[in-house]
Coordinates of C-alpha atoms in Angstrom, one line a residue:
Chain A
M158 CA -14.0 2.2 37.8
I159 CA -11.7 -0.8 37.8
G160 CA -13.1 -1.5 34.3
L161 CA -12.0 1.9 33.1
V162 CA -8.6 1.6 34.6
S163 CA -8.1 -1.9 33.2
Y164 CA -9.1 -0.6 29.7
L165 CA -6.7 2.3 30.0
V166 CA -3.9 -0.1 30.9
F167 CA -4.7 -2.2 27.9
F168 CA -5.0 0.8 25.7
L169 CA -1.6 2.2 26.8
C170 CA 0.0 -1.2 26.2
I171 CA -1.1 -1.1 22.6
V172 CA 0.0 2.5 22.2
L173 CA 3.5 1.6 23.4
I174 CA 3.7 -1.4 21.1
L175 CA 2.7 0.9 18.2
G176 CA 5.2 3.4 19.5
V177 CA 8.0 0.9 18.9
I178 CA 6.9 0.6 15.3
T179 CA 6.6 4.4 14.8
L180 CA 10.1 4.8 16.2
G181 CA 11.3 2.3 13.7
L182 CA 9.5 4.0 10.8
N183 CA 10.8 7.4 12.0
L184 CA 14.4 6.2 11.6
Q185 CA 13.5 5.0 8.0
W186 CA 11.3 7.8 6.9
G187 CA 12.0 10.7 9.3
S188 CA 15.8 10.4 9.3
T189 CA 16.6 8.7 6.1
G190 CA 13.7 9.4 3.7
L191 CA 13.1 5.7 3.0
F192 CA 9.5 4.9 2.0
N193 CA 8.5 1.7 3.7
A194 CA 5.0 0.6 2.6
G195 CA 5.4 -2.9 4.0
I196 CA 5.5 -2.1 7.7
V197 CA 2.9 -4.7 8.4
G198 CA 5.0 -7.4 6.8
F199 CA 8.0 -6.9 9.1
Y200 CA 5.7 -6.6 12.1
A201 CA 4.2 -10.0 11.0
I202 CA 7.6 -11.7 10.7
G203 CA 8.5 -10.6 14.3
A204 CA 5.1 -11.7 15.6
Y205 CA 5.1 -15.2 14.0
T206 CA 8.8 -15.8 14.8
H207 CA 8.2 -15.1 18.4
A208 CA 5.1 -17.3 18.4
I209 CA 6.9 -20.2 16.8
V210 CA 9.9 -19.9 19.1
T211 CA 8.1 -19.6 22.4
A212 CA 4.9 -21.7 21.9
A213 CA 4.9 -25.2 23.3
P214 CA 5.0 -28.1 20.8
K215 CA 1.5 -29.1 19.7
A216 CA -0.1 -31.6 17.3
G217 CA -0.3 -30.1 13.8
M218 CA 2.3 -27.4 14.3
I219 CA 5.6 -28.6 13.0
A220 CA 8.0 -25.9 14.3
N221 CA 7.0 -24.9 17.8
M222 CA 10.0 -24.8 20.1
G223 CA 8.8 -23.8 23.6
L224 CA 11.8 -21.6 24.3
P225 CA 11.7 -18.7 26.9
W226 CA 10.3 -15.3 26.2
I227 CA 13.6 -13.5 25.7
A228 CA 14.7 -16.1 23.1
G229 CA 11.6 -15.4 21.2
V230 CA 12.2 -11.6 21.3
V231 CA 15.8 -12.1 20.1
A232 CA 14.8 -14.5 17.4
A233 CA 12.0 -12.2 16.2
M234 CA 14.4 -9.3 15.8
A235 CA 17.0 -11.5 14.1
A236 CA 14.5 -13.0 11.7
T237 CA 13.1 -9.5 10.8
A238 CA 16.6 -8.1 10.4
L239 CA 17.6 -10.9 8.1
V240 CA 14.5 -10.5 5.9
A241 CA 14.9 -6.7 5.8
W242 CA 18.5 -7.1 4.8
I243 CA 17.7 -9.4 1.9
V244 CA 14.8 -7.2 0.8
G245 CA 17.0 -4.1 1.2
L246 CA 19.8 -5.6 -0.9
A247 CA 17.3 -6.1 -3.7
T248 CA 15.4 -2.9 -3.5
I249 CA 17.3 -0.1 -1.7
R250 CA 18.9 1.2 -4.9
L251 CA 15.5 1.8 -6.5
R252 CA 14.0 5.2 -6.8
G253 CA 12.0 6.2 -3.8
D254 CA 8.5 5.4 -5.1
Y255 CA 9.7 2.0 -6.5
L256 CA 10.8 1.1 -3.0
A257 CA 7.3 1.8 -1.9
V258 CA 5.9 -0.6 -4.5
A259 CA 8.5 -3.2 -3.6
T260 CA 7.9 -3.0 0.2
F261 CA 4.1 -3.1 -0.4
G262 CA 4.6 -6.2 -2.5
I263 CA 6.7 -7.8 0.3
A264 CA 3.9 -7.2 2.9
T265 CA 1.4 -8.7 0.5
T266 CA 3.6 -11.8 0.0
I267 CA 4.2 -12.2 3.7
Q268 CA 0.5 -12.0 4.4
L269 CA -0.1 -14.8 1.8
L270 CA 2.6 -16.9 3.5
T271 CA 0.9 -16.5 6.9
H272 CA -2.3 -17.7 5.3
N273 CA -0.8 -20.6 3.4
L274 CA 2.0 -22.0 5.5
E275 CA -0.6 -23.7 7.8
P276 CA 1.7 -26.2 9.7
L277 CA 3.9 -23.3 10.6
T278 CA 1.5 -20.4 11.2
G279 CA -1.8 -22.0 11.9
G280 CA -3.2 -20.4 8.6
S281 CA -6.3 -18.3 8.8
H282 CA -7.5 -20.1 12.0
G283 CA -4.6 -18.3 13.8
F284 CA -1.9 -19.4 16.1
S285 CA -3.0 -19.8 19.8
G286 CA -1.3 -20.8 23.0
I287 CA 1.6 -18.3 22.8
P288 CA 2.9 -18.0 26.4
R289 CA 2.6 -14.6 28.1
P290 CA 5.6 -13.9 30.3
L291 CA 4.9 -14.5 34.0
F292 CA 1.2 -14.8 33.4
D293 CA 0.8 -17.7 35.8
V294 CA 2.9 -16.1 38.5
L295 CA 0.9 -12.9 38.4
G296 CA -2.4 -14.7 38.6
S297 CA -5.0 -12.2 37.2
P298 CA -5.2 -10.7 33.7
F299 CA -5.2 -7.2 35.2
A300 CA -2.0 -7.8 37.2
F301 CA -0.4 -9.2 34.0
N302 CA -1.5 -6.1 31.9
L303 CA -0.1 -3.8 34.6
F304 CA 3.2 -5.7 34.6
Y305 CA 3.3 -5.8 30.8
L306 CA 2.7 -2.0 30.7
G307 CA 5.8 -1.5 32.9
L308 CA 7.8 -3.9 30.8
L309 CA 6.7 -2.0 27.6
A310 CA 7.5 1.3 29.1
C311 CA 11.1 0.1 29.8
V312 CA 11.4 -1.3 26.3
V313 CA 10.2 1.9 24.7
A314 CA 12.4 4.0 26.9
L315 CA 15.4 1.9 25.9
V316 CA 14.6 2.1 22.2
Y317 CA 14.0 5.8 22.4
W318 CA 17.3 6.4 24.2
A319 CA 19.2 4.2 21.7
L320 CA 17.7 6.0 18.7
E321 CA 18.3 9.4 20.1
R322 CA 22.0 8.5 20.6
M323 CA 22.1 7.0 17.1
V324 CA 20.5 10.0 15.2
R325 CA 22.8 12.4 17.0
S326 CA 25.9 10.4 16.3
P327 CA 27.9 10.8 13.1
W328 CA 26.0 7.9 11.7
G329 CA 22.7 9.7 12.1
R330 CA 24.1 12.9 10.5
V331 CA 25.1 10.9 7.4
L332 CA 21.5 9.6 7.2
R333 CA 20.1 13.1 7.2
A334 CA 22.8 14.2 4.8
I335 CA 21.7 11.5 2.3
R336 CA 18.1 12.4 2.8
E337 CA 18.7 16.1 2.1
D338 CA 21.2 15.8 -0.7
E339 CA 22.4 12.4 -1.8
T340 CA 24.8 13.7 -4.4
A341 CA 26.6 15.9 -1.9
A342 CA 26.8 13.0 0.6
V343 CA 28.2 10.7 -1.9
A344 CA 30.7 13.3 -3.1
L345 CA 31.9 13.4 0.5
G346 CA 32.7 9.7 0.3
K347 CA 29.7 8.3 2.1
S348 CA 28.1 5.2 0.5
A349 CA 24.4 6.1 0.3
T350 CA 23.4 2.5 -0.4
R351 CA 25.2 1.2 2.7
F352 CA 23.7 3.8 5.1
R353 CA 20.3 3.4 3.7
L354 CA 20.4 -0.3 4.0
E355 CA 21.6 0.0 7.6
A356 CA 18.8 2.4 8.5
F357 CA 16.3 0.1 6.7
V358 CA 17.4 -3.0 8.6
V359 CA 17.5 -1.2 12.0
G360 CA 14.1 0.3 11.5
S361 CA 12.5 -3.0 10.3
T362 CA 14.1 -4.8 13.2
L363 CA 12.2 -2.5 15.6
M364 CA 9.0 -3.4 13.7
G365 CA 9.8 -7.1 14.3
L366 CA 10.4 -6.4 18.0
A367 CA 7.0 -4.7 18.2
G368 CA 5.5 -7.9 16.6
A369 CA 7.1 -10.1 19.3
L370 CA 5.8 -7.7 22.0
Y371 CA 2.3 -7.8 20.6
V372 CA 1.9 -11.6 20.4
S373 CA 3.3 -12.2 23.9
F374 CA 0.9 -9.6 25.2
I375 CA -2.2 -11.0 23.4
G376 CA -1.2 -14.7 23.3
F377 CA -2.8 -15.2 20.0
V378 CA -2.0 -14.2 16.4
S379 CA -3.7 -14.6 13.0
P380 CA -3.2 -13.2 9.5
F381 CA -6.0 -10.7 10.2
D382 CA -3.8 -8.8 12.7
F383 CA -1.7 -7.8 9.7
V384 CA -4.0 -6.1 7.3
P385 CA -2.6 -3.2 5.1
I386 CA -4.5 -0.6 7.0
L387 CA -2.1 -0.9 9.9
T388 CA 0.7 0.4 7.6
F389 CA -1.3 3.5 6.8
Q390 CA -2.1 4.1 10.5
I391 CA 1.5 3.9 11.4
W392 CA 2.3 6.5 8.7
A393 CA -0.5 8.7 9.9
M394 CA 1.1 8.5 13.4
V395 CA 4.6 9.5 12.3
I396 CA 3.4 12.3 10.0
I397 CA 0.9 13.7 12.4
G398 CA 3.3 13.4 15.3
G399 CA 6.1 14.9 13.4
S400 CA 8.5 13.0 11.2
G401 CA 12.2 13.3 12.1
N402 CA 11.4 13.7 15.8
N403 CA 11.3 10.6 18.0
R404 CA 9.0 12.2 20.6
G405 CA 6.8 13.3 17.8
A406 CA 6.6 9.6 16.6
L407 CA 5.5 8.5 20.1
L408 CA 3.0 11.4 20.5
G409 CA 1.6 10.5 17.0
A410 CA 1.1 6.9 18.2
L411 CA -0.9 8.1 21.2
V412 CA -3.0 10.7 19.3
V413 CA -3.9 8.6 16.3
W414 CA -4.6 5.5 18.3
T415 CA -6.8 7.6 20.7
I416 CA -8.8 8.9 17.7
W417 CA -9.0 5.4 16.2
A418 CA -10.2 3.8 19.5
A419 CA -12.6 6.6 20.3
T420 CA -14.3 6.5 16.9
G421 CA -14.4 2.7 17.2
I422 CA -16.3 3.0 20.5
A423 CA -18.6 5.7 19.1
V424 CA -19.3 3.5 16.1
T425 CA -20.2 0.4 18.3
K426 CA -22.4 2.6 20.6
F427 CA -24.3 4.7 18.1
V428 CA -24.3 2.9 14.8
P429 CA -26.9 0.1 14.4
V430 CA -25.3 -3.4 13.9
A431 CA -26.7 -3.6 10.4
Y432 CA -24.5 -0.6 9.4
A433 CA -21.4 -1.8 11.2
A434 CA -19.4 -1.9 7.9
Q435 CA -20.3 1.7 7.2
G436 CA -19.3 2.7 10.7
G437 CA -15.9 1.0 10.2
A438 CA -15.6 2.8 6.9
V439 CA -16.1 6.2 8.7
Q440 CA -13.2 5.2 11.0
V441 CA -10.9 4.5 8.0
I442 CA -11.9 7.6 6.1
L443 CA -11.0 9.6 9.1
I444 CA -7.4 8.2 9.1
G445 CA -7.1 8.8 5.4
L446 CA -8.3 12.4 5.8
L447 CA -6.0 13.0 8.8
L448 CA -3.1 11.8 6.7
V449 CA -3.9 14.0 3.7
L450 CA -4.8 17.1 5.8
A451 CA -1.7 16.8 7.9
L452 CA 0.5 16.7 4.7
L453 CA -1.4 19.7 3.2
F454 CA -1.7 22.0 6.2
R455 CA 0.9 20.8 8.8
P456 CA 3.7 18.9 7.0
R457 CA 5.9 19.3 10.1
G458 CA 3.4 17.5 12.3
L459 CA 2.6 18.3 15.9
I460 CA 6.2 18.5 17.0
G461 CA 8.5 18.5 14.0
E462 CA 12.1 17.9 13.5
A463 CA 14.4 20.2 15.6
A464 CA 16.3 22.7 13.3
Q465 CA 19.7 21.6 14.4
V466 CA 21.0 18.7 16.5
S467 CA 24.7 19.1 16.8
R468 CA 25.8 20.2 20.2
H469 CA 28.9 21.9 18.7
A470 CA 26.7 24.2 16.6
E471 CA 25.0 25.5 19.7
K472 CA 28.2 26.9 21.0
G473 CA 29.0 28.8 17.9
Chain B
M143 CA -5.0 -26.6 -19.5
L144 CA -2.1 -24.4 -20.5
G145 CA -4.0 -23.0 -23.4
Q146 CA -6.9 -22.1 -21.2
A147 CA -4.6 -20.5 -18.6
I148 CA -3.0 -18.4 -21.3
A149 CA -6.4 -17.3 -22.6
D150 CA -7.4 -16.3 -19.0
G151 CA -4.1 -14.6 -18.6
V152 CA -4.5 -12.5 -21.7
L153 CA -7.9 -11.4 -20.5
T154 CA -6.8 -10.4 -17.0
G155 CA -3.7 -8.9 -18.6
A156 CA -5.8 -6.7 -20.9
I157 CA -7.7 -5.3 -18.0
I158 CA -4.5 -4.8 -16.0
A159 CA -2.9 -3.1 -19.0
L160 CA -5.7 -0.5 -19.2
G161 CA -5.2 0.4 -15.5
A162 CA -1.4 0.2 -15.8
I163 CA -1.4 2.9 -18.5
G164 CA -2.6 5.4 -16.0
V165 CA -0.1 4.3 -13.4
S166 CA 2.7 4.5 -16.0
F167 CA 1.6 8.1 -17.0
G168 CA 1.6 9.0 -13.3
L169 CA 5.1 7.7 -12.8
Q170 CA 6.6 9.4 -15.8
I171 CA 4.5 12.5 -16.5
L172 CA 3.3 13.4 -13.0
R173 CA 6.4 12.0 -11.5
F174 CA 5.0 10.1 -8.6
A175 CA 3.6 6.7 -7.8
N176 CA -0.2 7.3 -7.6
F177 CA -1.4 4.6 -5.3
A178 CA -4.9 6.0 -5.5
H179 CA -5.1 5.0 -9.1
S180 CA -6.6 1.6 -8.2
E181 CA -9.5 3.4 -6.5
L182 CA -10.3 5.1 -9.8
L183 CA -11.0 1.6 -11.2
T184 CA -13.4 1.0 -8.4
W185 CA -15.1 4.3 -8.8
G186 CA -15.4 3.8 -12.5
A187 CA -17.1 0.4 -12.0
Y188 CA -19.5 1.9 -9.4
I189 CA -20.4 4.9 -11.5
A190 CA -21.2 2.5 -14.4
L191 CA -23.3 0.5 -11.9
V192 CA -25.4 3.6 -11.1
V193 CA -26.1 4.2 -14.8
V194 CA -27.0 0.6 -15.3
A195 CA -29.3 0.7 -12.3
F196 CA -31.2 3.6 -13.9
A197 CA -31.1 2.5 -17.6
G198 CA -30.9 -1.3 -17.1
P199 CA -28.2 -3.4 -18.7
G200 CA -30.4 -3.5 -21.8
T201 CA -31.6 -6.5 -23.7
P202 CA -28.7 -8.8 -24.6
T203 CA -27.2 -8.0 -28.0
G204 CA -26.3 -11.1 -29.9
P205 CA -24.3 -13.4 -27.7
L206 CA -23.4 -10.7 -25.2
S207 CA -25.0 -10.5 -21.8
F208 CA -25.8 -6.8 -22.1
G209 CA -27.0 -4.2 -24.6
W210 CA -26.0 -0.7 -25.7
Q211 CA -26.9 0.7 -22.3
M212 CA -23.8 -1.0 -20.8
M213 CA -21.7 0.8 -23.4
A214 CA -23.3 4.1 -22.5
A215 CA -22.8 3.4 -18.8
M216 CA -19.1 2.8 -19.5
A217 CA -18.8 6.1 -21.5
V218 CA -20.5 8.1 -18.6
A219 CA -18.2 6.4 -16.1
A220 CA -15.1 7.2 -18.2
V221 CA -16.1 10.9 -18.4
L222 CA -17.0 11.2 -14.7
T223 CA -14.0 9.2 -13.4
G224 CA -11.7 11.4 -15.5
L225 CA -13.2 14.4 -13.8
L226 CA -12.9 12.7 -10.4
A227 CA -9.2 12.2 -11.1
W228 CA -8.8 15.8 -12.0
V229 CA -10.7 17.0 -8.9
M230 CA -8.4 14.7 -6.8
D231 CA -5.4 16.5 -8.3
Q232 CA -6.9 19.9 -7.7
L233 CA -7.8 19.1 -4.1
V234 CA -4.6 17.3 -3.0
F235 CA -1.7 16.8 -5.4
R236 CA -1.6 20.2 -7.1
R237 CA -1.5 21.9 -3.7
L238 CA 1.3 19.7 -2.6
R239 CA 3.2 20.4 -5.8
N240 CA 2.8 24.1 -5.4
Q241 CA 4.0 23.9 -1.8
G242 CA 7.1 22.3 -3.1
A243 CA 6.5 19.2 -0.9
H244 CA 8.9 16.3 -0.9
P245 CA 8.0 14.1 -3.9
L246 CA 7.4 11.2 -1.6
S247 CA 4.8 13.3 0.3
L248 CA 2.7 13.0 -2.8
V249 CA 2.9 9.2 -2.5
F250 CA 1.8 9.3 1.2
A251 CA -1.0 11.6 0.2
A252 CA -2.0 9.2 -2.5
F253 CA -2.3 6.3 0.0
G254 CA -4.4 8.6 2.2
A255 CA -6.6 9.7 -0.7
A256 CA -7.0 6.0 -1.6
L257 CA -8.3 5.1 1.8
V258 CA -10.8 7.9 1.7
M259 CA -12.0 6.9 -1.8
R260 CA -12.2 3.2 -1.1
Y261 CA -14.2 3.6 2.1
V262 CA -16.5 6.3 0.7
V263 CA -17.6 3.5 -1.7
V264 CA -18.4 1.3 1.3
L265 CA -20.3 4.2 2.9
I266 CA -22.4 4.8 -0.2
W267 CA -22.9 1.4 -1.7
G268 CA -22.2 -0.9 1.2
P269 CA -19.5 -3.6 1.6
G270 CA -21.3 -6.3 -0.5
T271 CA -21.0 -7.3 -4.2
H272 CA -23.1 -6.1 -7.1
F273 CA -23.6 -7.3 -10.6
Y274 CA -24.3 -5.4 -13.8
T275 CA -26.4 -8.1 -15.2
R276 CA -27.8 -11.5 -14.1
E277 CA -27.8 -12.9 -17.6
L278 CA -26.3 -16.3 -17.8
Q279 CA -23.7 -16.9 -20.5
F280 CA -22.2 -20.0 -22.1
A281 CA -18.6 -20.2 -23.0
V282 CA -17.8 -20.8 -26.6
E283 CA -14.8 -22.8 -27.9
V284 CA -12.6 -20.2 -29.7
L285 CA -9.7 -22.6 -30.3
P286 CA -9.5 -26.3 -29.6
G287 CA -9.5 -26.7 -25.8
I288 CA -9.9 -22.9 -25.1
R289 CA -13.3 -21.6 -24.0
M290 CA -14.2 -18.0 -23.5
L291 CA -17.3 -16.1 -22.7
P292 CA -18.6 -13.8 -25.5
D293 CA -18.3 -10.9 -23.1
Q294 CA -14.7 -11.6 -22.6
I295 CA -14.0 -11.6 -26.3
F296 CA -15.8 -8.3 -26.5
V297 CA -13.6 -6.9 -23.7
L298 CA -10.4 -8.0 -25.5
A299 CA -11.5 -6.4 -28.8
L300 CA -12.5 -3.2 -27.1
T301 CA -9.2 -3.0 -25.1
L302 CA -7.3 -3.4 -28.4
A303 CA -9.3 -0.6 -29.9
V304 CA -8.7 1.7 -26.9
V305 CA -5.0 1.0 -27.0
V306 CA -4.7 1.7 -30.7
A307 CA -6.7 5.0 -30.4
L308 CA -4.5 6.0 -27.5
H309 CA -1.4 5.3 -29.5
L310 CA -2.6 7.4 -32.4
F311 CA -3.5 10.2 -29.9
L312 CA -0.1 10.2 -28.3
T313 CA 1.7 10.1 -31.7
Y314 CA -0.2 12.6 -33.7
S315 CA -2.2 15.1 -31.5
R316 CA -0.7 18.2 -30.0
T317 CA -1.7 17.2 -26.5
G318 CA -0.3 13.8 -27.0
M319 CA 3.0 15.1 -28.1
A320 CA 3.1 17.5 -25.2
M321 CA 2.5 14.6 -22.8
R322 CA 5.3 12.7 -24.3
A323 CA 7.5 15.8 -24.0
M324 CA 6.6 16.1 -20.3
A325 CA 7.5 12.4 -19.9
E326 CA 10.9 13.0 -21.4
S327 CA 11.8 16.1 -19.4
P328 CA 9.3 18.4 -17.6
A329 CA 11.9 21.2 -17.5
L330 CA 12.7 21.0 -21.2
A331 CA 9.0 20.7 -22.1
K332 CA 8.3 23.9 -20.1
V333 CA 10.9 26.0 -21.8
C334 CA 9.6 24.8 -25.2
G335 CA 6.3 26.4 -24.4
V336 CA 4.4 23.3 -23.3
N337 CA 1.5 24.3 -21.0
V338 CA 2.4 22.1 -18.0
E339 CA -0.8 22.6 -16.1
G340 CA -2.9 21.8 -19.2
V341 CA -0.9 18.6 -19.9
T342 CA -1.1 17.6 -16.2
R343 CA -4.9 18.1 -16.4
W344 CA -5.3 16.0 -19.5
T345 CA -3.0 13.3 -18.1
W346 CA -5.3 13.0 -15.0
I347 CA -8.5 12.9 -17.1
L348 CA -7.1 10.4 -19.5
S349 CA -5.8 8.1 -16.7
G350 CA -9.2 8.3 -14.9
A351 CA -11.1 7.5 -18.1
L352 CA -8.9 4.5 -18.8
A353 CA -9.2 3.4 -15.2
A354 CA -13.0 3.6 -15.5
V355 CA -13.0 1.4 -18.6
A356 CA -10.7 -1.1 -16.9
G357 CA -13.0 -1.0 -13.8
T358 CA -16.1 -1.6 -15.8
F359 CA -14.5 -4.6 -17.6
L360 CA -13.4 -5.9 -14.2
G361 CA -17.0 -5.5 -13.0
L362 CA -18.3 -7.5 -16.0
S363 CA -16.1 -10.5 -15.0
P364 CA -18.1 -10.9 -13.0
Q365 CA -18.8 -8.6 -10.0
V366 CA -18.4 -5.1 -8.5
H367 CA -17.1 -4.7 -5.0
P368 CA -15.3 -2.1 -2.9
E369 CA -11.9 -3.9 -2.9
M370 CA -11.9 -4.7 -6.6
G371 CA -9.4 -2.0 -7.5
F372 CA -7.3 -2.3 -4.4
S373 CA -6.8 -6.0 -5.0
L374 CA -5.3 -5.1 -8.4
L375 CA -3.0 -2.4 -7.0
L376 CA 0.2 -4.5 -7.0
S377 CA -0.6 -5.9 -10.4
L378 CA -1.1 -2.4 -11.9
F379 CA 2.2 -1.2 -10.5
A380 CA 4.1 -4.4 -11.5
A381 CA 2.8 -4.0 -15.0
A382 CA 3.7 -0.3 -15.3
I383 CA 7.2 -0.6 -13.9
L384 CA 7.8 -3.9 -15.7
G385 CA 7.1 -2.4 -19.0
G386 CA 9.1 0.7 -18.2
A387 CA 7.4 3.8 -16.8
G388 CA 6.0 6.2 -19.4
S389 CA 5.8 3.7 -22.3
L390 CA 2.4 2.8 -23.7
P391 CA 3.5 -0.4 -25.4
G392 CA 5.5 -1.1 -22.2
A393 CA 2.4 -0.8 -20.0
V394 CA 0.3 -3.0 -22.4
I395 CA 3.0 -5.7 -22.6
G396 CA 3.6 -5.4 -18.8
G397 CA -0.1 -5.9 -18.2
L398 CA -0.2 -9.0 -20.4
L399 CA 2.9 -10.5 -18.7
V400 CA 1.5 -9.9 -15.2
G401 CA -1.9 -11.4 -16.3
L402 CA -0.1 -14.4 -17.8
A403 CA 2.1 -14.9 -14.8
E404 CA -0.8 -14.9 -12.4
N405 CA -2.9 -17.4 -14.4
V406 CA -0.2 -19.7 -15.7
S407 CA 1.6 -19.9 -12.3
V408 CA -1.6 -21.5 -10.9
L409 CA -0.7 -24.6 -12.9
F410 CA 2.7 -25.0 -11.1
V411 CA 2.4 -23.5 -7.6
D412 CA -0.3 -23.3 -4.9
P413 CA -3.0 -21.0 -6.1
G414 CA -2.8 -19.3 -2.6
Y415 CA 0.3 -17.6 -3.8
K416 CA -1.2 -16.2 -7.0
G417 CA -1.3 -12.7 -5.5
A418 CA 2.5 -12.7 -5.0
M419 CA 3.2 -13.5 -8.7
P420 CA 3.1 -9.9 -10.1
F421 CA 5.5 -8.8 -7.3
L422 CA 8.0 -11.7 -7.8
L423 CA 8.0 -11.0 -11.6
L424 CA 8.6 -7.4 -10.9
L425 CA 11.5 -8.1 -8.5
A426 CA 13.1 -10.4 -11.1
V427 CA 12.8 -7.8 -13.9
L428 CA 14.1 -4.9 -11.7
F429 CA 17.0 -7.0 -10.7
V430 CA 18.1 -7.5 -14.3
R431 CA 16.8 -4.3 -15.9
P432 CA 16.1 -1.5 -13.3
Q433 CA 14.5 0.7 -15.9
G434 CA 11.9 -1.9 -16.9
L435 CA 11.7 -3.8 -20.2
F436 CA 10.9 -0.8 -22.4
G437 CA 12.0 2.1 -20.2
E438 CA 15.0 4.2 -21.1
K439 CA 17.9 4.7 -18.8
Q440 CA 17.6 8.1 -17.0

């Protein structure tokens, strides 16, 4: 029984971390129509920045700082924001599908960097010894997971609240105006490039935050945590949950990760070890199919975007 | 050293160019970034592998490591992969177009379709590597200090022939002209009586066939594995965009540039960063010329 509860706590922690990413993507894709194919790259920047800032100095690692958890979180968000801003400046004016190619390329480049900058990242052996907040005080891994679940719930609630405020503000309405009809928005004097860039940076910063939350939960990070499939899973979550709706993005994270975890358990239980690769393939095929089928048969997702969001419009 | 890197770059570039032509057509004629295109390369290579498994690679002809059976396998793969591309369009992309979906929805769907296609390969053929032939080959010195395998010279020659044939097809045939018209302006092509569905179908089939040829060449040098197409994805897009979407010479030159950048860069920077080269080259070009080297301003 305790095994099941402890698994459930761990599972929910992962869902909430993924939820932070889906909320970030929802701002980029759902509200603004930006195609980010490099989610995993921004997530990795946050993760490695946090690891470097908080891990204690160690032989062979040149940059470890051993600073407190919160410093790591802030640094992770700042570093991701900076990279997203530079990337955005170079690519945000490109036509939509070129942005997809460019962000995909950035994710590939960042993954190569995590592999090759060994003194900084530990290379393909990974980066261990990342402190987990209050782990020693709490004593047992279960107590830590429970505490972390509470912490994550607070973070997600805060991010959700902030995003809801933002998309309902005049700023958020401009984003949707640009998404729906760029020419009209520009004719009204809004700089499409500036608003797009802002949405891109804010969304990517959340992905960096999620990276920091992930490494300080697991305590270890390696380049294999950032394979391209994660980007596709996050998309599936947002599209299946309902793009343009923050609750949809969170629901999508829960639904898709449940399907992924359940098929993973089924594969390890029922598929012989010799065919493990094929079992894993079935898992990925399912994600691809879900994505395509959702786009074909339910483009709104489970709970789609609300038809109108202005409280003034309701009165009329 | 430099000479050898250039020779290797031209060879990789030729294979990338064949794949990039399809991507370029996709961007300009079908009007979306088809990220599933790389999987057509993989499928082409595996279909050829099946034919070779039945017919055998044949007795080596002259200095080559394979016989006429390999060519037959490539032809079968080209036809079947062309059909596969068309089926993919019918099942997914045509429906999305007809629903009036957001153009970027097609890109999402392409990534989804790519996942399915790539992992169905793992499901059928397993995650390991395969070879068309186990014949050993010795490199010959083509120029002082530059060595190439006879197979590689053959691949280069055949790529050249395919590109010339394609150029003639696009310039003189009715379908080719209609394709170019669609690339210029789909709306204008439609009012001029171009059969849009027909052109779309031929674009898919042609792209698939070229991808299969590229995939088979990739498999010849030297192995076939499920990630072979996906690992080229960035190179294909870099080549297509670099050259200017919709331009055949652009895609070919883009492919060569990307191949050269990958192989020559190894002499100057850590080979671990080879995979980032096409992307860095692309960023540099887009910064200066957003429409690509040979693209026209919209």
